[in-house]
XYZ file of C-alpha atoms in Angstrom:
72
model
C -2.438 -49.010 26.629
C -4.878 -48.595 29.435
C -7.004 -45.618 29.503
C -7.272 -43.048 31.875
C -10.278 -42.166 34.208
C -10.602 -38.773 32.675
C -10.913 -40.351 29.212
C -13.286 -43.108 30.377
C -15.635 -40.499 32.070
C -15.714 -38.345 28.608
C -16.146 -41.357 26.760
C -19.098 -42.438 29.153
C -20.854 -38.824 28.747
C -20.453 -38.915 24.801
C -22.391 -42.340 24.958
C -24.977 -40.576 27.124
C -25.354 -38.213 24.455
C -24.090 -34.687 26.512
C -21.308 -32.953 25.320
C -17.645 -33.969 25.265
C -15.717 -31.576 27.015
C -12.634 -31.978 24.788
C -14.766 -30.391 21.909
C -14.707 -26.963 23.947
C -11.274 -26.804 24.199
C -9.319 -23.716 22.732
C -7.634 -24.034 19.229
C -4.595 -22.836 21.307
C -4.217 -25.800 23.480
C -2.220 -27.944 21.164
C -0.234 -24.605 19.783
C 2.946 -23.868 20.910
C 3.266 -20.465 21.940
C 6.656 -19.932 23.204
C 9.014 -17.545 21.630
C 12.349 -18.793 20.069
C 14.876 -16.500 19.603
C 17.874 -16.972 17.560
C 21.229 -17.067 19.339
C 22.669 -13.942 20.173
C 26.951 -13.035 19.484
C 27.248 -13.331 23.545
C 25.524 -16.395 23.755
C 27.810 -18.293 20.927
C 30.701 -16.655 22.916
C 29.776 -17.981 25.966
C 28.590 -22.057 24.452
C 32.637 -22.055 23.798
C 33.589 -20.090 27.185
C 35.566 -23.561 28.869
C 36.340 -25.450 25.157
C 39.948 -25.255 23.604
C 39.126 -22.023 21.380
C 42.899 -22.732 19.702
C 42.823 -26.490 18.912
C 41.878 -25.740 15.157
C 44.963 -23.086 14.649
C 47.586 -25.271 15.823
C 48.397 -24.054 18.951
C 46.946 -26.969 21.032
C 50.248 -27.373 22.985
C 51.830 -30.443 20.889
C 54.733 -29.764 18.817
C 57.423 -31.305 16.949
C 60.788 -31.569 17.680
C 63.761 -32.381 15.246
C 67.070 -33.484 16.004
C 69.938 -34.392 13.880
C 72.466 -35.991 15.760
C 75.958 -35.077 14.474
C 78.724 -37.526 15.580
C 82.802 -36.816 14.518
């Protein structure tokens, strides 16, 4: 992969023996500090809002229909 200009120019003032600005970075940089919640009751409610809630009970609309044909 080709390197960028930014990492060519830190590169360049490493060999020049001044500082590398990556070393001042914050510890924080690579963290990630975002929250994650877990899911909430509404929000499981609302993932299955448009789905066929009654496909697992049975009542998904097929049936079955028996006929015994009787002839005299």
């Amino acid at each position: 992969m080709a390197k960028s200009k930014a990492k060519k120019l830190r590169e360049k003032l490493e060999r020049e023996g001044k500082i590398n600005p990556e070393l001042k970075r914050s510890p924080f940089v690579f963290a990630d500090l975002r929250t994650r919640t877990t899911k909430t009751k509404k929000d499981c409610l609302y993932k299955n809002k448009y789905k066929n809630h009654f496909s697992n009970e049975g009542k998904n609309g097929s049936f079955y229909f028996a006929c015994r044909w009787i002839y005299f």
